[in-house]
mmCIF file with all atom_site columns, C-alpha atoms in Angstrom:
data_model
loop_
_atom_site.group_PDB
_atom_site.id
_atom_site.type_symbol
_atom_site.label_atom_id
_atom_site.label_alt_id
_atom_site.label_comp_id
_atom_site.label_asym_id
_atom_site.label_entity_id
_atom_site.label_seq_id
_atom_site.pdbx_PDB_ins_code
_atom_site.Cartn_x
_atom_site.Cartn_y
_atom_site.Cartn_z
_atom_site.occupancy
_atom_site.B_iso_or_equiv
_atom_site.pdbx_formal_charge
_atom_site.auth_seq_id
_atom_site.auth_comp_id
_atom_site.auth_asym_id
_atom_site.auth_atom_id
_atom_site.pdbx_PDB_model_num
ATOM 1   C CA . MET A 1 1   ? 165.456 328.733 -47.717 1.00 0.00 ? 17  MET A CA 1
ATOM 2   C CA . ALA A 1 2   ? 162.570 326.711 -49.142 1.00 0.00 ? 18  ALA A CA 1
ATOM 3   C CA . ILE A 1 3   ? 159.286 328.317 -50.150 1.00 0.00 ? 19  ILE A CA 1
ATOM 4   C CA . LEU A 1 4   ? 157.300 325.641 -48.255 1.00 0.00 ? 20  LEU A CA 1
ATOM 5   C CA . ASP A 1 5   ? 158.676 324.042 -45.103 1.00 0.00 ? 21  ASP A CA 1
ATOM 6   C CA . SER A 1 6   ? 157.727 320.633 -43.639 1.00 0.00 ? 22  SER A CA 1
ATOM 7   C CA . LYS A 1 7   ? 154.785 322.117 -41.642 1.00 0.00 ? 23  LYS A CA 1
ATOM 8   C CA . GLY A 1 8   ? 153.141 323.617 -44.757 1.00 0.00 ? 24  GLY A CA 1
ATOM 9   C CA . ARG A 1 9   ? 154.131 327.204 -44.032 1.00 0.00 ? 25  ARG A CA 1
ATOM 10  C CA . LEU A 1 10  ? 155.061 329.732 -46.680 1.00 0.00 ? 26  LEU A CA 1
ATOM 11  C CA . PHE A 1 11  ? 158.593 331.023 -46.056 1.00 0.00 ? 27  PHE A CA 1
ATOM 12  C CA . GLY A 1 12  ? 158.347 329.505 -42.587 1.00 0.00 ? 28  GLY A CA 1
ATOM 13  C CA . LYS A 1 13  ? 155.840 332.149 -41.426 1.00 0.00 ? 29  LYS A CA 1
ATOM 14  C CA . ILE A 1 14  ? 152.340 331.783 -42.997 1.00 0.00 ? 30  ILE A CA 1
ATOM 15  C CA . ASN A 1 15  ? 150.322 328.565 -42.891 1.00 0.00 ? 31  ASN A CA 1
ATOM 16  C CA . LEU A 1 16  ? 148.685 327.833 -46.278 1.00 0.00 ? 32  LEU A CA 1
ATOM 17  C CA . LEU A 1 17  ? 145.411 326.726 -44.651 1.00 0.00 ? 33  LEU A CA 1
ATOM 18  C CA . ASP A 1 18  ? 145.200 329.963 -42.673 1.00 0.00 ? 34  ASP A CA 1
ATOM 19  C CA . LEU A 1 19  ? 145.953 331.981 -45.819 1.00 0.00 ? 35  LEU A CA 1
ATOM 20  C CA . GLY A 1 20  ? 143.215 330.129 -47.755 1.00 0.00 ? 36  GLY A CA 1
ATOM 21  C CA . ALA A 1 21  ? 140.681 330.688 -44.959 1.00 0.00 ? 37  ALA A CA 1
ATOM 22  C CA . ALA A 1 22  ? 141.541 334.404 -44.827 1.00 0.00 ? 38  ALA A CA 1
ATOM 23  C CA . LEU A 1 23  ? 141.115 334.748 -48.612 1.00 0.00 ? 39  LEU A CA 1
ATOM 24  C CA . VAL A 1 24  ? 137.734 332.958 -48.548 1.00 0.00 ? 40  VAL A CA 1
ATOM 25  C CA . THR A 1 25  ? 136.588 335.216 -45.678 1.00 0.00 ? 41  THR A CA 1
ATOM 26  C CA . LEU A 1 26  ? 137.634 338.353 -47.584 1.00 0.00 ? 42  LEU A CA 1
ATOM 27  C CA . LEU A 1 27  ? 135.836 337.109 -50.718 1.00 0.00 ? 43  LEU A CA 1
ATOM 28  C CA . VAL A 1 28  ? 132.611 336.489 -48.763 1.00 0.00 ? 44  VAL A CA 1
ATOM 29  C CA . ILE A 1 29  ? 132.792 339.967 -47.196 1.00 0.00 ? 45  ILE A CA 1
ATOM 30  C CA . PHE A 1 30  ? 133.364 341.527 -50.634 1.00 0.00 ? 46  PHE A CA 1
ATOM 31  C CA . VAL A 1 31  ? 130.378 339.701 -52.162 1.00 0.00 ? 47  VAL A CA 1
ATOM 32  C CA . ILE A 1 32  ? 128.083 340.683 -49.276 1.00 0.00 ? 48  ILE A CA 1
ATOM 33  C CA . LEU A 1 33  ? 129.122 344.356 -49.427 1.00 0.00 ? 49  LEU A CA 1
ATOM 34  C CA . SER A 1 34  ? 128.769 344.551 -53.208 1.00 0.00 ? 50  SER A CA 1
ATOM 35  C CA . THR A 1 35  ? 125.280 342.971 -52.999 1.00 0.00 ? 51  THR A CA 1
ATOM 36  C CA . ILE A 1 36  ? 124.190 345.458 -50.333 1.00 0.00 ? 52  ILE A CA 1
ATOM 37  C CA . LEU A 1 37  ? 125.568 348.447 -52.256 1.00 0.00 ? 53  LEU A CA 1
ATOM 38  C CA . SER A 1 38  ? 123.975 347.385 -55.535 1.00 0.00 ? 54  SER A CA 1
ATOM 39  C CA . SER A 1 39  ? 120.600 346.880 -53.825 1.00 0.00 ? 55  SER A CA 1
ATOM 40  C CA . LEU A 1 40  ? 120.776 350.449 -52.506 1.00 0.00 ? 56  LEU A CA 1
ATOM 41  C CA . GLY A 1 41  ? 120.537 351.630 -56.103 1.00 0.00 ? 57  GLY A CA 1
ATOM 42  C CA . LEU A 1 42  ? 123.854 353.413 -56.217 1.00 0.00 ? 58  LEU A CA 1
ATOM 43  C CA . ALA A 1 43  ? 125.008 354.254 -59.707 1.00 0.00 ? 59  ALA A CA 1
ATOM 44  C CA . GLN A 1 44  ? 127.255 351.724 -61.367 1.00 0.00 ? 60  GLN A CA 1
ATOM 45  C CA . VAL A 1 45  ? 129.963 352.459 -63.919 1.00 0.00 ? 61  VAL A CA 1
ATOM 46  C CA . GLY A 1 46  ? 128.381 354.048 -66.998 1.00 0.00 ? 62  GLY A CA 1
ATOM 47  C CA . GLU A 1 47  ? 125.210 354.966 -65.097 1.00 0.00 ? 63  GLU A CA 1
ATOM 48  C CA . LYS A 1 48  ? 124.073 358.377 -63.981 1.00 0.00 ? 64  LYS A CA 1
ATOM 49  C CA . ILE A 1 49  ? 121.309 359.349 -61.539 1.00 0.00 ? 65  ILE A CA 1
ATOM 50  C CA . VAL A 1 50  ? 118.976 361.883 -63.202 1.00 0.00 ? 66  VAL A CA 1
ATOM 51  C CA . PRO A 1 51  ? 115.702 363.596 -62.253 1.00 0.00 ? 67  PRO A CA 1
ATOM 52  C CA . ILE A 1 52  ? 112.777 362.002 -64.084 1.00 0.00 ? 68  ILE A CA 1
ATOM 53  C CA . GLU A 1 53  ? 109.139 362.865 -64.752 1.00 0.00 ? 69  GLU A CA 1
ATOM 54  C CA . VAL A 1 54  ? 106.763 360.104 -65.835 1.00 0.00 ? 70  VAL A CA 1
ATOM 55  C CA . ASP A 1 55  ? 103.309 360.840 -67.248 1.00 0.00 ? 71  ASP A CA 1
ATOM 56  C CA . LEU A 1 56  ? 100.720 358.115 -66.643 1.00 0.00 ? 72  LEU A CA 1
ATOM 57  C CA . VAL A 1 57  ? 97.221  357.810 -68.059 1.00 0.00 ? 73  VAL A CA 1
ATOM 58  C CA . VAL A 1 58  ? 94.451  356.195 -66.027 1.00 0.00 ? 74  VAL A CA 1
ATOM 59  C CA . ARG A 1 59  ? 91.463  355.102 -68.119 1.00 0.00 ? 75  ARG A CA 1
ATOM 60  C CA . GLY A 1 60  ? 88.144  353.944 -66.710 1.00 0.00 ? 76  GLY A CA 1
ATOM 61  C CA . LEU A 1 61  ? 88.998  353.978 -63.008 1.00 0.00 ? 77  LEU A CA 1
ATOM 62  C CA . ASN A 1 62  ? 85.773  352.887 -61.315 1.00 0.00 ? 78  ASN A CA 1
ATOM 63  C CA . VAL A 1 63  ? 85.224  355.156 -58.337 1.00 0.00 ? 79  VAL A CA 1
ATOM 64  C CA . ARG A 1 64  ? 82.037  356.692 -56.942 1.00 0.00 ? 80  ARG A CA 1
ATOM 65  C CA . ASP A 1 65  ? 83.659  359.929 -55.777 1.00 0.00 ? 81  ASP A CA 1
ATOM 66  C CA . PRO A 1 66  ? 87.073  360.829 -57.249 1.00 0.00 ? 82  PRO A CA 1
ATOM 67  C CA . GLU A 1 67  ? 87.447  363.574 -54.646 1.00 0.00 ? 83  GLU A CA 1
ATOM 68  C CA . GLN A 1 68  ? 87.885  360.933 -51.916 1.00 0.00 ? 84  GLN A CA 1
ATOM 69  C CA . LEU A 1 69  ? 91.040  359.784 -53.735 1.00 0.00 ? 85  LEU A CA 1
ATOM 70  C CA . PHE A 1 70  ? 92.391  363.317 -53.867 1.00 0.00 ? 86  PHE A CA 1
ATOM 71  C CA . ASN A 1 71  ? 91.561  364.005 -50.196 1.00 0.00 ? 87  ASN A CA 1
ATOM 72  C CA . ASN A 1 72  ? 93.351  360.870 -48.934 1.00 0.00 ? 88  ASN A CA 1
ATOM 73  C CA . GLY A 1 73  ? 96.819  361.187 -50.423 1.00 0.00 ? 89  GLY A CA 1
ATOM 74  C CA . LEU A 1 74  ? 96.498  361.064 -54.214 1.00 0.00 ? 90  LEU A CA 1
ATOM 75  C CA . LYS A 1 75  ? 97.197  364.773 -54.659 1.00 0.00 ? 91  LYS A CA 1
ATOM 76  C CA . LYS A 1 76  ? 99.758  367.201 -56.016 1.00 0.00 ? 92  LYS A CA 1
ATOM 77  C CA . GLY A 1 77  ? 102.768 367.275 -53.714 1.00 0.00 ? 93  GLY A CA 1
ATOM 78  C CA . GLY A 1 78  ? 101.859 363.926 -52.157 1.00 0.00 ? 94  GLY A CA 1
ATOM 79  C CA . LYS A 1 79  ? 103.516 360.553 -52.534 1.00 0.00 ? 95  LYS A CA 1
ATOM 80  C CA . THR A 1 80  ? 102.327 357.194 -53.814 1.00 0.00 ? 96  THR A CA 1
ATOM 81  C CA . ASP A 1 81  ? 103.764 353.686 -53.719 1.00 0.00 ? 97  ASP A CA 1
ATOM 82  C CA . VAL A 1 82  ? 104.707 352.342 -57.148 1.00 0.00 ? 98  VAL A CA 1
ATOM 83  C CA . ILE A 1 83  ? 104.967 348.727 -58.274 1.00 0.00 ? 99  ILE A CA 1
ATOM 84  C CA . ILE A 1 84  ? 106.617 348.130 -61.668 1.00 0.00 ? 100 ILE A CA 1
ATOM 85  C CA . ARG A 1 85  ? 106.402 344.641 -63.212 1.00 0.00 ? 101 ARG A CA 1
ATOM 86  C CA . ASN A 1 86  ? 105.434 343.178 -59.824 1.00 0.00 ? 102 ASN A CA 1
ATOM 87  C CA . GLN A 1 87  ? 108.587 344.685 -58.279 1.00 0.00 ? 103 GLN A CA 1
ATOM 88  C CA . PRO A 1 88  ? 107.924 347.251 -55.522 1.00 0.00 ? 104 PRO A CA 1
ATOM 89  C CA . TYR A 1 89  ? 109.864 350.443 -56.228 1.00 0.00 ? 105 TYR A CA 1
ATOM 90  C CA . GLY A 1 90  ? 108.818 352.423 -53.177 1.00 0.00 ? 106 GLY A CA 1
ATOM 91  C CA . GLU A 1 91  ? 107.424 355.910 -52.799 1.00 0.00 ? 107 GLU A CA 1
ATOM 92  C CA . ILE A 1 92  ? 107.562 358.475 -55.564 1.00 0.00 ? 108 ILE A CA 1
ATOM 93  C CA . GLY A 1 93  ? 106.353 362.075 -55.609 1.00 0.00 ? 109 GLY A CA 1
ATOM 94  C CA . ILE A 1 94  ? 103.195 363.227 -57.387 1.00 0.00 ? 110 ILE A CA 1
ATOM 95  C CA . LYS A 1 95  ? 103.891 366.370 -59.384 1.00 0.00 ? 111 LYS A CA 1
ATOM 96  C CA . SER A 1 96  ? 100.415 366.889 -60.832 1.00 0.00 ? 112 SER A CA 1
ATOM 97  C CA . ILE A 1 97  ? 97.020  365.291 -61.411 1.00 0.00 ? 113 ILE A CA 1
ATOM 98  C CA . GLN A 1 98  ? 94.714  366.286 -64.241 1.00 0.00 ? 114 GLN A CA 1
ATOM 99  C CA . GLN A 1 99  ? 91.235  364.795 -64.245 1.00 0.00 ? 115 GLN A CA 1
ATOM 100 C CA . LEU A 1 100 ? 90.031  364.363 -67.823 1.00 0.00 ? 116 LEU A CA 1
ATOM 101 C CA . PRO A 1 101 ? 86.433  365.231 -68.739 1.00 0.00 ? 117 PRO A CA 1
ATOM 102 C CA . ARG A 1 102 ? 84.098  362.389 -69.750 1.00 0.00 ? 118 ARG A CA 1
ATOM 103 C CA . THR A 1 103 ? 82.910  362.893 -73.304 1.00 0.00 ? 119 THR A CA 1
ATOM 104 C CA . VAL A 1 104 ? 80.908  361.064 -75.950 1.00 0.00 ? 120 VAL A CA 1
ATOM 105 C CA . ASN A 1 105 ? 81.064  361.253 -79.720 1.00 0.00 ? 121 ASN A CA 1
ATOM 106 C CA . VAL A 1 106 ? 77.848  362.643 -81.233 1.00 0.00 ? 122 VAL A CA 1
ATOM 107 C CA . PHE A 1 107 ? 77.213  362.196 -84.929 1.00 0.00 ? 123 PHE A CA 1
ATOM 108 C CA . GLN A 1 108 ? 75.788  365.264 -86.653 1.00 0.00 ? 124 GLN A CA 1
ATOM 109 C CA . PRO A 1 109 ? 73.247  365.284 -89.514 1.00 0.00 ? 125 PRO A CA 1
ATOM 110 C CA . ASP A 1 110 ? 75.939  366.485 -91.940 1.00 0.00 ? 126 ASP A CA 1
ATOM 111 C CA . GLY A 1 111 ? 78.067  363.368 -91.201 1.00 0.00 ? 127 GLY A CA 1
ATOM 112 C CA . SER A 1 112 ? 80.604  365.086 -88.922 1.00 0.00 ? 128 SER A CA 1
ATOM 113 C CA . VAL A 1 113 ? 81.315  364.042 -85.347 1.00 0.00 ? 129 VAL A CA 1
ATOM 114 C CA . LYS A 1 114 ? 81.392  366.311 -82.304 1.00 0.00 ? 130 LYS A CA 1
ATOM 115 C CA . GLU A 1 115 ? 82.849  365.464 -78.934 1.00 0.00 ? 131 GLU A CA 1
ATOM 116 C CA . LEU A 1 116 ? 80.435  366.621 -76.236 1.00 0.00 ? 132 LEU A CA 1
ATOM 117 C CA . PRO A 1 117 ? 80.344  366.234 -72.430 1.00 0.00 ? 133 PRO A CA 1
ATOM 118 C CA . ASP A 1 118 ? 78.838  362.947 -71.301 1.00 0.00 ? 134 ASP A CA 1
ATOM 119 C CA . PRO A 1 119 ? 75.303  363.689 -69.983 1.00 0.00 ? 135 PRO A CA 1
ATOM 120 C CA . LYS A 1 120 ? 75.069  360.500 -67.856 1.00 0.00 ? 136 LYS A CA 1
ATOM 121 C CA . THR A 1 121 ? 74.844  361.186 -64.135 1.00 0.00 ? 137 THR A CA 1
ATOM 122 C CA . ASN A 1 122 ? 75.455  357.609 -62.987 1.00 0.00 ? 138 ASN A CA 1
ATOM 123 C CA . ASN A 1 123 ? 78.844  357.228 -64.654 1.00 0.00 ? 139 ASN A CA 1
ATOM 124 C CA . PHE A 1 124 ? 81.309  356.024 -62.021 1.00 0.00 ? 140 PHE A CA 1
ATOM 125 C CA . SER A 1 125 ? 84.301  355.979 -64.349 1.00 0.00 ? 141 SER A CA 1
ATOM 126 C CA . THR A 1 126 ? 87.143  358.477 -64.157 1.00 0.00 ? 142 THR A CA 1
ATOM 127 C CA . ASP A 1 127 ? 90.031  359.222 -66.502 1.00 0.00 ? 143 ASP A CA 1
ATOM 128 C CA . MET A 1 128 ? 93.106  361.183 -65.424 1.00 0.00 ? 144 MET A CA 1
ATOM 129 C CA . ILE A 1 129 ? 96.710  362.006 -66.241 1.00 0.00 ? 145 ILE A CA 1
ATOM 130 C CA . LEU A 1 130 ? 99.231  361.764 -63.392 1.00 0.00 ? 146 LEU A CA 1
ATOM 131 C CA . THR A 1 131 ? 102.762 363.142 -63.463 1.00 0.00 ? 147 THR A CA 1
ATOM 132 C CA . LEU A 1 132 ? 105.199 361.440 -61.078 1.00 0.00 ? 148 LEU A CA 1
ATOM 133 C CA . GLU A 1 133 ? 108.665 362.776 -60.275 1.00 0.00 ? 149 GLU A CA 1
ATOM 134 C CA . GLY A 1 134 ? 111.707 361.111 -58.819 1.00 0.00 ? 150 GLY A CA 1
ATOM 135 C CA . LYS A 1 135 ? 115.233 359.982 -59.598 1.00 0.00 ? 151 LYS A CA 1
ATOM 136 C CA . ALA A 1 136 ? 116.230 357.218 -61.990 1.00 0.00 ? 152 ALA A CA 1
ATOM 137 C CA . LYS A 1 137 ? 119.416 355.573 -63.197 1.00 0.00 ? 153 LYS A CA 1
ATOM 138 C CA . ARG A 1 138 ? 120.217 356.468 -66.791 1.00 0.00 ? 154 ARG A CA 1
ATOM 139 C CA . THR A 1 139 ? 121.852 353.535 -68.570 1.00 0.00 ? 155 THR A CA 1
ATOM 140 C CA . GLU A 1 140 ? 122.705 352.819 -72.190 1.00 0.00 ? 156 GLU A CA 1
ATOM 141 C CA . SER A 1 141 ? 119.468 350.841 -72.579 1.00 0.00 ? 157 SER A CA 1
ATOM 142 C CA . GLY A 1 142 ? 117.157 353.386 -70.908 1.00 0.00 ? 158 GLY A CA 1
ATOM 143 C CA . LEU A 1 143 ? 116.004 354.691 -67.551 1.00 0.00 ? 159 LEU A CA 1
ATOM 144 C CA . VAL A 1 144 ? 115.740 352.414 -64.508 1.00 0.00 ? 160 VAL A CA 1
ATOM 145 C CA . LEU A 1 145 ? 113.597 352.955 -61.401 1.00 0.00 ? 161 LEU A CA 1
ATOM 146 C CA . GLY A 1 146 ? 114.725 350.563 -58.689 1.00 0.00 ? 162 GLY A CA 1
ATOM 147 C CA . SER A 1 147 ? 115.459 347.412 -60.662 1.00 0.00 ? 163 SER A CA 1
ATOM 148 C CA . SER A 1 148 ? 112.921 347.946 -63.480 1.00 0.00 ? 164 SER A CA 1
ATOM 149 C CA . LYS A 1 149 ? 113.355 349.751 -66.766 1.00 0.00 ? 165 LYS A CA 1
ATOM 150 C CA . VAL A 1 150 ? 110.820 352.486 -67.477 1.00 0.00 ? 166 VAL A CA 1
ATOM 151 C CA . LYS A 1 151 ? 109.460 352.626 -71.025 1.00 0.00 ? 167 LYS A CA 1
ATOM 152 C CA . ILE A 1 152 ? 106.427 354.177 -72.698 1.00 0.00 ? 168 ILE A CA 1
ATOM 153 C CA . GLY A 1 153 ? 103.531 351.718 -72.687 1.00 0.00 ? 169 GLY A CA 1
ATOM 154 C CA . MET A 1 154 ? 104.543 349.993 -69.430 1.00 0.00 ? 170 MET A CA 1
ATOM 155 C CA . PRO A 1 155 ? 101.947 349.479 -66.711 1.00 0.00 ? 171 PRO A CA 1
ATOM 156 C CA . PHE A 1 156 ? 102.547 350.994 -63.277 1.00 0.00 ? 172 PHE A CA 1
ATOM 157 C CA . GLU A 1 157 ? 100.562 349.878 -60.248 1.00 0.00 ? 173 GLU A CA 1
ATOM 158 C CA . LEU A 1 158 ? 99.843  352.746 -57.856 1.00 0.00 ? 174 LEU A CA 1
ATOM 159 C CA . GLU A 1 159 ? 98.930  352.069 -54.248 1.00 0.00 ? 175 GLU A CA 1
ATOM 160 C CA . GLY A 1 160 ? 98.000  354.344 -51.378 1.00 0.00 ? 176 GLY A CA 1
ATOM 161 C CA . PHE A 1 161 ? 95.790  354.671 -48.317 1.00 0.00 ? 177 PHE A CA 1
ATOM 162 C CA . ASN A 1 162 ? 92.494  354.016 -50.108 1.00 0.00 ? 178 ASN A CA 1
ATOM 163 C CA . TYR A 1 163 ? 93.425  353.077 -53.666 1.00 0.00 ? 179 TYR A CA 1
ATOM 164 C CA . ASN A 1 164 ? 95.198  350.485 -55.765 1.00 0.00 ? 180 ASN A CA 1
ATOM 165 C CA . PHE A 1 165 ? 94.952  350.778 -59.547 1.00 0.00 ? 181 PHE A CA 1
ATOM 166 C CA . ASN A 1 166 ? 96.962  350.463 -62.741 1.00 0.00 ? 182 ASN A CA 1
ATOM 167 C CA . ALA A 1 167 ? 98.107  353.223 -65.063 1.00 0.00 ? 183 ALA A CA 1
ATOM 168 C CA . THR A 1 168 ? 100.106 353.248 -68.294 1.00 0.00 ? 184 THR A CA 1
ATOM 169 C CA . VAL A 1 169 ? 103.249 355.285 -69.035 1.00 0.00 ? 185 VAL A CA 1
ATOM 170 C CA . ILE A 1 170 ? 102.574 357.749 -71.879 1.00 0.00 ? 186 ILE A CA 1
ATOM 171 C CA . ASP A 1 171 ? 105.610 360.058 -71.592 1.00 0.00 ? 187 ASP A CA 1
ATOM 172 C CA . ILE A 1 172 ? 109.018 360.170 -69.906 1.00 0.00 ? 188 ILE A CA 1
ATOM 173 C CA . ARG A 1 173 ? 111.074 363.318 -69.427 1.00 0.00 ? 189 ARG A CA 1
ATOM 174 C CA . PHE A 1 174 ? 114.581 363.436 -67.992 1.00 0.00 ? 190 PHE A CA 1
ATOM 175 C CA . GLU A 1 175 ? 117.692 365.591 -67.879 1.00 0.00 ? 191 GLU A CA 1
ATOM 176 C CA . LYS A 1 176 ? 119.988 364.762 -70.803 1.00 0.00 ? 192 LYS A CA 1
#
């Protein structure tokens, strides 16, 4: 019995064109499924999903009344949308917000410097430290939120109901 007969069938049963079409169809389905699963952020080989806390510093946020931010969603226990390197990550939880006092350096007659509260009443600039919490992929090269690595010094863009501003990563804590 010949492997290929005169009609192009393998062992007289399977047409080679049909077999090729079936293999191409299976390959396309495999590529589509693997793309969908990787976009869902499921851990790959050598990656582990870990809880993460990211501390951000906000310097010089120009806002008339910081309380309006805190009353409309930017608060402990709330959520904020995060954009990392122009890539939307999605919502992440806010663990804490610490508003930093505005101070000025005052030189003393003896040459020393004291840090005192800023006496200006028309200062519309706010500094704060935000702690965000979520889950990240831990890889050999660092932590990844969505498709972006998270490193100290990186800018995060935070967006909510009535705000959109940038902050800088100053600390990252995760389960080892």
